[in-house]
Amino acid sequence: MLRTAFTELVGCQVPIQQAGMGGVATPELAAAVADAGGLGMVSLVFMPAGEVAAVLDGLAARTAGPVGLNVLMPFLDRDVVAVAASRVRVVEFFYADPDPALISLVHDGGALAAWQVGSLAEARAATEAGCDFIVVQGAEAGGHVRGQVSLLPLLESVLGAVDVPVVAAGGIATARGVAAVLAAGAAGARLGTRFVATPEAGAHPAYVEALLRASAADTVLTTAFSGMWPDAPHRVLRSCIEAAEALPDGVVAQMSFGTTQVPVPRFAVPCPTRDTSGAIEAMALYAGESAGAVTQVMPAADVVRELAEGAERLLRAALPSVLLQGTE
Ligand SMILES: Cc1cc2nc3c(=O)[nH]c(=O)nc-3n(C[C@H](O)[C@H](O)[C@H](O)COP(=O)(O)O)c2cc1C
């Protein structure tokens, strides 16, 4: 089995982390991934602390596996961090300079703290701030992208510079990708786009359809969808920018937050969820360069199994041939 410093630390069985994804990383998805042996993450953006506590209690009752909460720093609510820290195994942060006070808040509650980073400097800062592990995100990643460097060169520089487990993210969708980052020295692989195409994810079916049709070259790093979150590059399907450009300015869709219907302006940051109505194709359809390898909707547990078993097979097969080549 693939035991790594990450699986030992977190207490999961396989070195796979499902990414936190606003609107997409539902409790159903996190539970399915955790049940299958990976680390399942939930995103509960804009939810008040009391409701977050109830959702996380429900999640704990649903799975015995480790789960975590993802926190987007531009929308930080410290009360949410405090209630999550005593309820989940991991609280992780993204998109701001690592903050030691937040890490302490997580540790005080009893959870592990992690930060998704986009540069070597940020990796060092996250480690110095006290993170238990870090996620290194390459510019191939879907969704918001923190740095400018591709995964492999970033991973190479970070692995030599920090002493906490490093999880690799960005462009990974297959067992080959998982095996590659583990062979390079990462302690785990984090996948976002691949898990969008699972029945447990919260993504709208038309978004999933567009993703299944797309290749890596159909994704683009842009700042187009900046409403509510400016100056933050993100990778989306190019088709959604073209579709939004073809519409007049104004409201393009309606999203449900509980019982409330919220209008979504053109070029706003949310991606379409199952209960969104309107011009779905013109909303932010986040996707990484991993998109080309996402060709069917598959239960999250099957995805985790395929990735972990496949990576293990590939690593076992690669070892003798690498050794053989060395002795020729
Ligand atoms: C639909 C979508 C939404 C995302 N939302 C978040 C988020 O809310 N918080 C976060 O830390 N990362 C978010 N990300 C980025 C992921 O954490 C991760 O870096 C990325 O998915 C890795 O690249 P991949 O999509 O090629 O697997 C999102 C990614 C996608 C595809």
mmCIF file of C-alpha atoms and ligand atoms in Angstrom:
data_model
loop_
_atom_site.group_PDB
_atom_site.id
_atom_site.type_symbol
_atom_site.label_atom_id
_atom_site.label_comp_id
_atom_site.label_asym_id
_atom_site.label_seq_id
_atom_site.Cartn_x
_atom_site.Cartn_y
_atom_site.Cartn_z
ATOM 1 C CA MET A 1 0.000 0.000 0.000
ATOM 2 C CA LEU A 2 1.024 3.579 -0.580
ATOM 3 C CA ARG A 3 1.958 4.784 2.885
ATOM 4 C CA THR A 4 3.554 8.205 2.987
ATOM 5 C CA ALA A 5 4.308 10.907 5.552
ATOM 6 C CA PHE A 6 0.953 12.435 4.534
ATOM 7 C CA THR A 7 -1.118 9.276 5.124
ATOM 8 C CA GLU A 8 0.636 8.735 8.468
ATOM 9 C CA LEU A 9 0.051 12.315 9.587
ATOM 10 C CA VAL A 10 -3.564 12.630 8.482
ATOM 11 C CA GLY A 11 -4.584 9.057 9.200
ATOM 12 C CA CYS A 12 -5.876 8.208 5.731
ATOM 13 C CA GLN A 13 -5.154 5.070 3.758
ATOM 14 C CA VAL A 14 -4.088 6.475 0.390
ATOM 15 C CA PRO A 15 -2.113 9.635 -0.427
ATOM 16 C CA ILE A 16 -4.972 11.336 -2.270
ATOM 17 C CA GLN A 17 -6.515 14.637 -1.211
ATOM 18 C CA GLN A 18 -9.692 15.845 -2.886
ATOM 19 C CA ALA A 19 -9.382 19.619 -3.253
ATOM 20 C CA GLY A 20 -11.588 22.092 -1.482
ATOM 21 C CA MET A 21 -13.753 23.664 -4.198
ATOM 22 C CA GLY A 22 -16.336 26.355 -3.538
ATOM 23 C CA GLY A 23 -19.813 25.100 -4.496
ATOM 24 C CA VAL A 24 -18.398 21.762 -5.689
ATOM 25 C CA ALA A 25 -16.778 20.154 -2.628
ATOM 26 C CA THR A 26 -19.995 19.074 -0.896
ATOM 27 C CA PRO A 27 -20.197 17.016 2.300
ATOM 28 C CA GLU A 28 -21.356 14.081 0.082
ATOM 29 C CA LEU A 29 -18.150 14.314 -1.939
ATOM 30 C CA ALA A 30 -15.871 14.659 1.100
ATOM 31 C CA ALA A 31 -17.550 11.682 2.794
ATOM 32 C CA ALA A 32 -17.246 9.495 -0.311
ATOM 33 C CA VAL A 33 -13.540 10.316 -0.664
ATOM 34 C CA ALA A 34 -12.893 9.738 3.053
ATOM 35 C CA ASP A 35 -14.776 6.430 2.982
ATOM 36 C CA ALA A 36 -12.580 5.358 0.073
ATOM 37 C CA GLY A 37 -9.413 6.072 2.063
ATOM 38 C CA GLY A 38 -8.472 9.570 0.864
ATOM 39 C CA LEU A 39 -8.696 12.964 2.579
ATOM 40 C CA GLY A 40 -12.072 14.515 1.732
ATOM 41 C CA MET A 41 -12.432 18.297 1.903
ATOM 42 C CA VAL A 42 -15.511 20.495 2.172
ATOM 43 C CA SER A 43 -15.887 24.117 1.140
ATOM 44 C CA LEU A 44 -18.585 26.064 2.958
ATOM 45 C CA VAL A 45 -17.997 29.596 1.683
ATOM 46 C CA PHE A 46 -20.311 32.348 3.029
ATOM 47 C CA MET A 47 -21.838 29.980 5.621
ATOM 48 C CA PRO A 48 -22.084 31.342 9.197
ATOM 49 C CA ALA A 49 -20.170 29.495 11.951
ATOM 50 C CA GLY A 50 -23.264 27.942 13.556
ATOM 51 C CA GLU A 51 -24.336 26.341 10.274
ATOM 52 C CA VAL A 52 -20.772 25.208 9.517
ATOM 53 C CA ALA A 53 -20.684 23.462 12.907
ATOM 54 C CA ALA A 54 -23.941 21.613 12.102
ATOM 55 C CA VAL A 55 -22.733 20.563 8.638
ATOM 56 C CA LEU A 56 -19.410 19.314 10.019
ATOM 57 C CA ASP A 57 -21.146 17.392 12.817
ATOM 58 C CA GLY A 58 -23.330 15.755 10.156
ATOM 59 C CA LEU A 59 -20.250 14.921 8.112
ATOM 60 C CA ALA A 60 -18.503 13.332 11.108
ATOM 61 C CA ALA A 61 -21.562 11.128 11.656
ATOM 62 C CA ARG A 62 -21.454 10.083 8.017
ATOM 63 C CA THR A 63 -17.866 8.912 7.648
ATOM 64 C CA ALA A 64 -15.203 7.517 9.944
ATOM 65 C CA GLY A 65 -12.473 8.681 7.535
ATOM 66 C CA PRO A 66 -10.543 11.953 7.860
ATOM 67 C CA VAL A 67 -12.134 15.090 6.417
ATOM 68 C CA GLY A 68 -11.085 18.714 6.313
ATOM 69 C CA LEU A 69 -12.456 22.209 5.792
ATOM 70 C CA ASN A 70 -11.051 24.497 3.122
ATOM 71 C CA VAL A 71 -10.965 28.220 3.873
ATOM 72 C CA LEU A 72 -10.530 30.862 1.176
ATOM 73 C CA MET A 73 -8.679 33.731 2.848
ATOM 74 C CA PRO A 74 -10.453 36.567 0.988
ATOM 75 C CA PHE A 75 -13.679 35.334 2.642
ATOM 76 C CA LEU A 76 -12.140 34.385 6.019
ATOM 77 C CA ASP A 77 -14.415 34.103 9.059
ATOM 78 C CA ARG A 78 -12.351 33.320 12.183
ATOM 79 C CA ASP A 79 -15.411 31.929 13.991
ATOM 80 C CA VAL A 80 -15.725 29.328 11.224
ATOM 81 C CA VAL A 81 -12.080 28.338 11.702
ATOM 82 C CA ALA A 82 -12.625 27.982 15.448
ATOM 83 C CA VAL A 83 -15.705 25.755 15.142
ATOM 84 C CA ALA A 84 -14.078 23.638 12.409
ATOM 85 C CA ALA A 85 -10.835 23.068 14.307
ATOM 86 C CA SER A 86 -12.526 20.914 16.935
ATOM 87 C CA ARG A 87 -14.632 19.008 14.392
ATOM 88 C CA VAL A 88 -12.413 17.991 11.459
ATOM 89 C CA ARG A 89 -8.928 16.501 11.028
ATOM 90 C CA VAL A 90 -7.583 19.288 8.783
ATOM 91 C CA VAL A 91 -8.287 22.997 8.364
ATOM 92 C CA GLU A 92 -6.514 24.443 5.349
ATOM 93 C CA PHE A 93 -6.162 27.910 3.896
ATOM 94 C CA PHE A 94 -5.618 29.368 0.447
ATOM 95 C CA TYR A 95 -4.848 32.718 -1.111
ATOM 96 C CA ALA A 96 -3.075 34.946 1.392
ATOM 97 C CA ASP A 97 0.251 35.090 3.187
ATOM 98 C CA PRO A 98 0.443 32.286 5.781
ATOM 99 C CA ASP A 99 -0.727 33.549 9.183
ATOM 100 C CA PRO A 100 0.729 31.969 12.369
ATOM 101 C CA ALA A 101 -2.253 33.184 14.443
ATOM 102 C CA LEU A 102 -4.660 31.194 12.259
ATOM 103 C CA ILE A 103 -2.448 28.121 12.454
ATOM 104 C CA SER A 104 -2.464 28.414 16.282
ATOM 105 C CA LEU A 105 -6.244 28.756 16.260
ATOM 106 C CA VAL A 106 -6.477 25.486 14.296
ATOM 107 C CA HIS A 107 -4.018 23.715 16.594
ATOM 108 C CA ASP A 108 -5.839 24.962 19.705
ATOM 109 C CA GLY A 109 -8.974 23.207 18.427
ATOM 110 C CA GLY A 110 -7.070 19.967 17.840
ATOM 111 C CA ALA A 111 -6.898 19.867 14.010
ATOM 112 C CA LEU A 112 -3.952 19.794 11.635
ATOM 113 C CA ALA A 113 -3.290 23.026 9.750
ATOM 114 C CA ALA A 114 -2.306 23.268 6.097
ATOM 115 C CA TRP A 115 -1.796 25.994 3.500
ATOM 116 C CA GLN A 116 -2.002 25.738 -0.284
ATOM 117 C CA VAL A 117 0.918 27.736 -1.702
ATOM 118 C CA GLY A 118 2.073 28.885 -5.130
ATOM 119 C CA SER A 119 5.737 29.719 -4.625
ATOM 120 C CA LEU A 120 8.847 28.603 -2.766
ATOM 121 C CA ALA A 121 8.741 31.739 -0.598
ATOM 122 C CA GLU A 122 5.151 31.006 0.377
ATOM 123 C CA ALA A 123 6.009 27.359 1.091
ATOM 124 C CA ARG A 124 8.760 28.503 3.472
ATOM 125 C CA ALA A 125 6.420 31.025 5.118
ATOM 126 C CA ALA A 126 3.718 28.364 5.611
ATOM 127 C CA THR A 127 6.204 26.031 7.246
ATOM 128 C CA GLU A 128 7.575 28.786 9.488
ATOM 129 C CA ALA A 129 3.988 29.713 10.432
ATOM 130 C CA GLY A 130 3.597 26.197 11.853
ATOM 131 C CA CYS A 131 1.683 24.287 9.151
ATOM 132 C CA ASP A 132 1.658 20.515 9.575
ATOM 133 C CA PHE A 133 1.737 19.997 5.815
ATOM 134 C CA ILE A 134 1.613 22.176 2.739
ATOM 135 C CA VAL A 135 -0.001 21.867 -0.648
ATOM 136 C CA VAL A 136 2.101 23.057 -3.561
ATOM 137 C CA GLN A 137 -0.091 24.304 -6.399
ATOM 138 C CA GLY A 138 1.269 24.525 -9.941
ATOM 139 C CA ALA A 139 -0.079 26.984 -12.495
ATOM 140 C CA GLU A 140 -1.749 24.103 -14.387
ATOM 141 C CA ALA A 141 -4.370 23.979 -11.623
ATOM 142 C CA GLY A 142 -8.068 24.596 -12.089
ATOM 143 C CA GLY A 143 -9.805 27.293 -10.084
ATOM 144 C CA HIS A 144 -7.855 30.152 -8.511
ATOM 145 C CA VAL A 145 -4.148 29.916 -9.116
ATOM 146 C CA ARG A 146 -1.765 31.356 -6.575
ATOM 147 C CA GLY A 147 1.581 31.338 -8.402
ATOM 148 C CA GLN A 148 3.138 31.505 -11.849
ATOM 149 C CA VAL A 149 5.290 28.373 -11.847
ATOM 150 C CA SER A 150 4.267 24.947 -13.173
ATOM 151 C CA LEU A 151 3.940 22.074 -10.727
ATOM 152 C CA LEU A 152 7.147 20.128 -11.428
ATOM 153 C CA PRO A 153 9.680 22.973 -11.083
ATOM 154 C CA LEU A 154 7.806 24.314 -8.039
ATOM 155 C CA LEU A 155 7.675 20.886 -6.427
ATOM 156 C CA GLU A 156 11.382 20.333 -7.083
ATOM 157 C CA SER A 157 12.340 23.573 -5.365
ATOM 158 C CA VAL A 158 9.973 23.146 -2.404
ATOM 159 C CA LEU A 159 10.818 19.507 -1.649
ATOM 160 C CA GLY A 160 14.414 20.399 -0.945
ATOM 161 C CA ALA A 161 13.526 23.373 1.208
ATOM 162 C CA VAL A 162 10.872 22.301 3.735
ATOM 163 C CA ASP A 163 10.663 19.482 6.259
ATOM 164 C CA VAL A 164 6.888 18.966 6.406
ATOM 165 C CA PRO A 165 4.951 16.625 4.080
ATOM 166 C CA VAL A 166 4.251 18.214 0.688
ATOM 167 C CA VAL A 167 1.115 17.479 -1.336
ATOM 168 C CA ALA A 168 1.252 18.241 -5.063
ATOM 169 C CA ALA A 169 -1.641 19.916 -6.932
ATOM 170 C CA GLY A 170 -2.286 21.110 -10.451
ATOM 171 C CA GLY A 171 -2.944 19.193 -13.647
ATOM 172 C CA ILE A 172 -3.136 15.760 -12.003
ATOM 173 C CA ALA A 173 -6.081 13.590 -13.060
ATOM 174 C CA THR A 174 -4.725 10.081 -13.546
ATOM 175 C CA ALA A 175 -2.791 7.355 -11.766
ATOM 176 C CA ARG A 176 0.225 8.319 -13.902
ATOM 177 C CA GLY A 177 0.109 11.852 -12.513
ATOM 178 C CA VAL A 178 -0.209 10.594 -8.951
ATOM 179 C CA ALA A 179 2.680 8.160 -9.436
ATOM 180 C CA ALA A 180 4.825 10.910 -10.978
ATOM 181 C CA VAL A 181 4.524 13.314 -8.037
ATOM 182 C CA LEU A 182 5.000 10.529 -5.471
ATOM 183 C CA ALA A 183 8.100 9.341 -7.322
ATOM 184 C CA ALA A 184 9.399 12.915 -7.229
ATOM 185 C CA GLY A 185 9.065 12.942 -3.443
ATOM 186 C CA ALA A 186 5.647 14.426 -2.794
ATOM 187 C CA ALA A 187 3.762 12.809 0.092
ATOM 188 C CA GLY A 188 0.397 13.068 -1.644
ATOM 189 C CA ALA A 189 -1.519 14.274 -4.680
ATOM 190 C CA ARG A 190 -4.413 16.731 -4.560
ATOM 191 C CA LEU A 191 -6.987 16.707 -7.330
ATOM 192 C CA GLY A 192 -9.762 19.189 -8.014
ATOM 193 C CA THR A 193 -10.977 19.044 -11.611
ATOM 194 C CA ARG A 194 -11.150 15.242 -11.666
ATOM 195 C CA PHE A 195 -13.570 15.274 -8.714
ATOM 196 C CA VAL A 196 -15.848 17.831 -10.425
ATOM 197 C CA ALA A 197 -16.956 14.924 -12.629
ATOM 198 C CA THR A 198 -18.364 12.778 -9.820
ATOM 199 C CA PRO A 199 -22.033 12.335 -8.918
ATOM 200 C CA GLU A 200 -21.321 13.522 -5.356
ATOM 201 C CA ALA A 201 -19.886 16.879 -6.460
ATOM 202 C CA GLY A 202 -22.068 19.989 -6.448
ATOM 203 C CA ALA A 203 -21.278 21.050 -10.034
ATOM 204 C CA HIS A 204 -24.119 21.781 -12.474
ATOM 205 C CA PRO A 205 -24.533 19.002 -15.095
ATOM 206 C CA ALA A 206 -23.931 21.441 -17.987
ATOM 207 C CA TYR A 207 -20.605 22.445 -16.383
ATOM 208 C CA VAL A 208 -19.634 18.779 -16.084
ATOM 209 C CA GLU A 209 -20.619 18.190 -19.736
ATOM 210 C CA ALA A 210 -18.414 21.081 -20.876
ATOM 211 C CA LEU A 211 -15.547 19.693 -18.787
ATOM 212 C CA LEU A 212 -15.875 16.201 -20.281
ATOM 213 C CA ARG A 213 -15.620 17.679 -23.806
ATOM 214 C CA ALA A 214 -12.568 19.835 -23.006
ATOM 215 C CA SER A 215 -8.873 19.198 -23.545
ATOM 216 C CA ALA A 216 -5.998 20.768 -21.581
ATOM 217 C CA ALA A 217 -5.624 23.383 -24.330
ATOM 218 C CA ASP A 218 -9.268 24.424 -23.869
ATOM 219 C CA THR A 219 -8.399 25.875 -20.439
ATOM 220 C CA VAL A 220 -6.997 29.346 -19.911
ATOM 221 C CA LEU A 221 -5.478 31.296 -17.027
ATOM 222 C CA THR A 222 -7.365 34.566 -16.806
ATOM 223 C CA THR A 223 -8.632 37.320 -14.529
ATOM 224 C CA ALA A 224 -11.969 37.492 -16.379
ATOM 225 C CA PHE A 225 -14.229 36.284 -13.535
ATOM 226 C CA SER A 226 -13.208 38.919 -10.997
ATOM 227 C CA GLY A 227 -16.580 40.032 -9.638
ATOM 228 C CA MET A 228 -16.427 39.657 -5.791
ATOM 229 C CA TRP A 229 -12.747 38.608 -5.902
ATOM 230 C CA PRO A 230 -10.545 40.951 -8.000
ATOM 231 C CA ASP A 231 -6.861 40.514 -8.941
ATOM 232 C CA ALA A 232 -6.892 36.745 -8.500
ATOM 233 C CA PRO A 233 -5.930 34.730 -11.606
ATOM 234 C CA HIS A 234 -7.958 31.589 -12.179
ATOM 235 C CA ARG A 235 -8.025 28.792 -14.739
ATOM 236 C CA VAL A 236 -11.341 28.171 -16.506
ATOM 237 C CA LEU A 237 -12.628 26.667 -19.741
ATOM 238 C CA ARG A 238 -12.085 29.253 -22.513
ATOM 239 C CA SER A 239 -15.639 28.611 -23.719
ATOM 240 C CA CYS A 240 -17.159 30.273 -20.649
ATOM 241 C CA ILE A 241 -15.286 33.540 -21.247
ATOM 242 C CA GLU A 242 -16.530 33.579 -24.852
ATOM 243 C CA ALA A 243 -20.090 32.804 -23.706
ATOM 244 C CA ALA A 244 -20.014 35.577 -21.083
ATOM 245 C CA GLU A 245 -18.573 38.081 -23.570
ATOM 246 C CA ALA A 246 -21.499 37.368 -25.878
ATOM 247 C CA LEU A 247 -24.020 38.384 -23.177
ATOM 248 C CA PRO A 248 -24.977 41.932 -22.183
ATOM 249 C CA ASP A 249 -23.814 43.209 -18.800
ATOM 250 C CA GLY A 250 -26.141 42.376 -15.888
ATOM 251 C CA VAL A 251 -27.427 39.269 -14.140
ATOM 252 C CA VAL A 252 -26.686 35.996 -15.960
ATOM 253 C CA ALA A 253 -27.946 33.402 -13.438
ATOM 254 C CA GLN A 254 -29.615 32.736 -10.088
ATOM 255 C CA MET A 255 -27.998 30.642 -7.340
ATOM 256 C CA SER A 256 -29.657 29.214 -4.225
ATOM 257 C CA PHE A 257 -28.068 29.769 -0.829
ATOM 258 C CA GLY A 258 -30.377 27.779 1.422
ATOM 259 C CA THR A 259 -33.818 29.181 0.668
ATOM 260 C CA THR A 260 -32.494 32.480 -0.735
ATOM 261 C CA GLN A 261 -32.126 33.083 -4.475
ATOM 262 C CA VAL A 262 -29.053 35.187 -5.222
ATOM 263 C CA PRO A 263 -28.548 36.887 -8.600
ATOM 264 C CA VAL A 264 -25.165 36.200 -10.223
ATOM 265 C CA PRO A 265 -23.774 39.089 -12.274
ATOM 266 C CA ARG A 266 -21.796 38.480 -15.477
ATOM 267 C CA PHE A 267 -18.133 37.643 -14.762
ATOM 268 C CA ALA A 268 -18.755 36.895 -11.055
ATOM 269 C CA VAL A 269 -16.661 34.364 -9.185
ATOM 270 C CA PRO A 270 -19.093 31.501 -8.301
ATOM 271 C CA CYS A 271 -19.189 28.444 -10.536
ATOM 272 C CA PRO A 272 -22.586 26.935 -11.370
ATOM 273 C CA THR A 273 -23.907 24.446 -8.826
ATOM 274 C CA ARG A 274 -26.672 21.867 -9.289
ATOM 275 C CA ASP A 275 -29.400 24.310 -8.262
ATOM 276 C CA THR A 276 -28.180 27.269 -10.342
ATOM 277 C CA SER A 277 -30.409 28.403 -13.197
ATOM 278 C CA GLY A 278 -29.649 30.722 -16.117
ATOM 279 C CA ALA A 279 -26.716 30.987 -18.521
ATOM 280 C CA ILE A 280 -24.659 28.174 -16.989
ATOM 281 C CA GLU A 281 -22.232 28.101 -19.918
ATOM 282 C CA ALA A 282 -21.359 31.781 -19.275
ATOM 283 C CA MET A 283 -20.444 31.322 -15.599
ATOM 284 C CA ALA A 284 -16.942 30.539 -14.282
ATOM 285 C CA LEU A 285 -16.326 26.933 -15.386
ATOM 286 C CA TYR A 286 -13.136 26.264 -13.430
ATOM 287 C CA ALA A 287 -10.911 23.542 -14.866
ATOM 288 C CA GLY A 288 -7.245 22.626 -14.755
ATOM 289 C CA GLU A 289 -5.026 21.322 -17.538
ATOM 290 C CA SER A 290 -6.077 18.002 -16.064
ATOM 291 C CA ALA A 291 -9.353 18.515 -17.994
ATOM 292 C CA GLY A 292 -8.215 16.435 -20.968
ATOM 293 C CA ALA A 293 -7.996 13.327 -18.804
ATOM 294 C CA VAL A 294 -11.481 13.791 -17.356
ATOM 295 C CA THR A 295 -13.668 11.887 -19.788
ATOM 296 C CA GLN A 296 -16.473 10.375 -17.741
ATOM 297 C CA VAL A 297 -18.504 10.898 -14.580
ATOM 298 C CA MET A 298 -17.450 8.294 -12.034
ATOM 299 C CA PRO A 299 -18.303 7.786 -8.348
ATOM 300 C CA ALA A 300 -15.710 9.494 -6.151
ATOM 301 C CA ALA A 301 -14.805 6.208 -4.445
ATOM 302 C CA ASP A 302 -13.988 4.662 -7.845
ATOM 303 C CA VAL A 303 -11.827 7.668 -8.688
ATOM 304 C CA VAL A 304 -9.854 7.316 -5.449
ATOM 305 C CA ARG A 305 -9.429 3.569 -5.979
ATOM 306 C CA GLU A 306 -8.367 3.956 -9.631
ATOM 307 C CA LEU A 307 -5.807 6.610 -8.735
ATOM 308 C CA ALA A 308 -4.320 4.820 -5.728
ATOM 309 C CA GLU A 309 -4.219 1.305 -7.148
ATOM 310 C CA GLY A 310 -2.984 2.525 -10.523
ATOM 311 C CA ALA A 311 -0.243 4.667 -8.974
ATOM 312 C CA GLU A 312 0.931 1.785 -6.832
ATOM 313 C CA ARG A 313 1.078 -0.530 -9.884
ATOM 314 C CA LEU A 314 3.004 2.065 -11.892
ATOM 315 C CA LEU A 315 5.499 2.711 -9.118
ATOM 316 C CA ARG A 316 6.118 -1.016 -8.603
ATOM 317 C CA ALA A 317 6.558 -1.518 -12.352
ATOM 318 C CA ALA A 318 8.834 1.503 -12.756
ATOM 319 C CA LEU A 319 11.265 0.536 -10.043
ATOM 320 C CA PRO A 320 12.809 -2.586 -11.648
ATOM 321 C CA SER A 321 13.166 -0.886 -15.042
ATOM 322 C CA VAL A 322 14.833 2.142 -13.477
ATOM 323 C CA LEU A 323 17.219 -0.155 -11.592
ATOM 324 C CA LEU A 324 17.872 -2.235 -14.716
ATOM 325 C CA GLN A 325 18.690 0.820 -16.775
ATOM 326 C CA GLY A 326 21.148 1.859 -14.092
ATOM 327 C CA THR A 327 23.082 -1.415 -14.362
ATOM 328 C CA GLU A 328 23.215 -1.636 -18.166
HETATM 329 C C1 LIG B 1 -14.020 23.980 -9.469
HETATM 330 C C2 LIG B 1 -12.818 24.339 -8.656
HETATM 331 C C3 LIG B 1 -12.979 25.122 -7.522
HETATM 332 C C4 LIG B 1 -11.889 25.394 -6.697
HETATM 333 N N1 LIG B 1 -12.098 26.084 -5.534
HETATM 334 C C5 LIG B 1 -11.102 26.143 -4.617
HETATM 335 C C6 LIG B 1 -11.360 26.601 -3.300
HETATM 336 O O1 LIG B 1 -12.490 27.004 -2.957
HETATM 337 N N2 LIG B 1 -10.336 26.590 -2.415
HETATM 338 C C7 LIG B 1 -9.077 26.114 -2.743
HETATM 339 O O2 LIG B 1 -8.203 26.063 -1.886
HETATM 340 N N3 LIG B 1 -8.804 25.711 -3.996
HETATM 341 C C8 LIG B 1 -9.790 25.680 -4.922
HETATM 342 N N4 LIG B 1 -9.523 25.171 -6.176
HETATM 343 C C9 LIG B 1 -8.129 24.795 -6.532
HETATM 344 C C10 LIG B 1 -7.772 23.418 -5.955
HETATM 345 O O3 LIG B 1 -7.495 23.529 -4.585
HETATM 346 C C11 LIG B 1 -6.527 22.783 -6.631
HETATM 347 O O4 LIG B 1 -5.407 23.601 -6.509
HETATM 348 C C12 LIG B 1 -6.720 22.454 -8.097
HETATM 349 O O5 LIG B 1 -7.990 21.898 -8.330
HETATM 350 C C13 LIG B 1 -5.647 21.506 -8.596
HETATM 351 O O6 LIG B 1 -5.641 21.420 -9.986
HETATM 352 P P1 LIG B 1 -6.595 20.397 -10.812
HETATM 353 O O7 LIG B 1 -7.924 21.078 -10.859
HETATM 354 O O8 LIG B 1 -5.945 20.316 -12.148
HETATM 355 O O9 LIG B 1 -6.646 19.103 -10.071
HETATM 356 C C14 LIG B 1 -10.597 24.927 -7.043
HETATM 357 C C15 LIG B 1 -10.445 24.158 -8.199
HETATM 358 C C16 LIG B 1 -11.516 23.860 -9.008
HETATM 359 C C17 LIG B 1 -11.313 23.004 -10.235
#
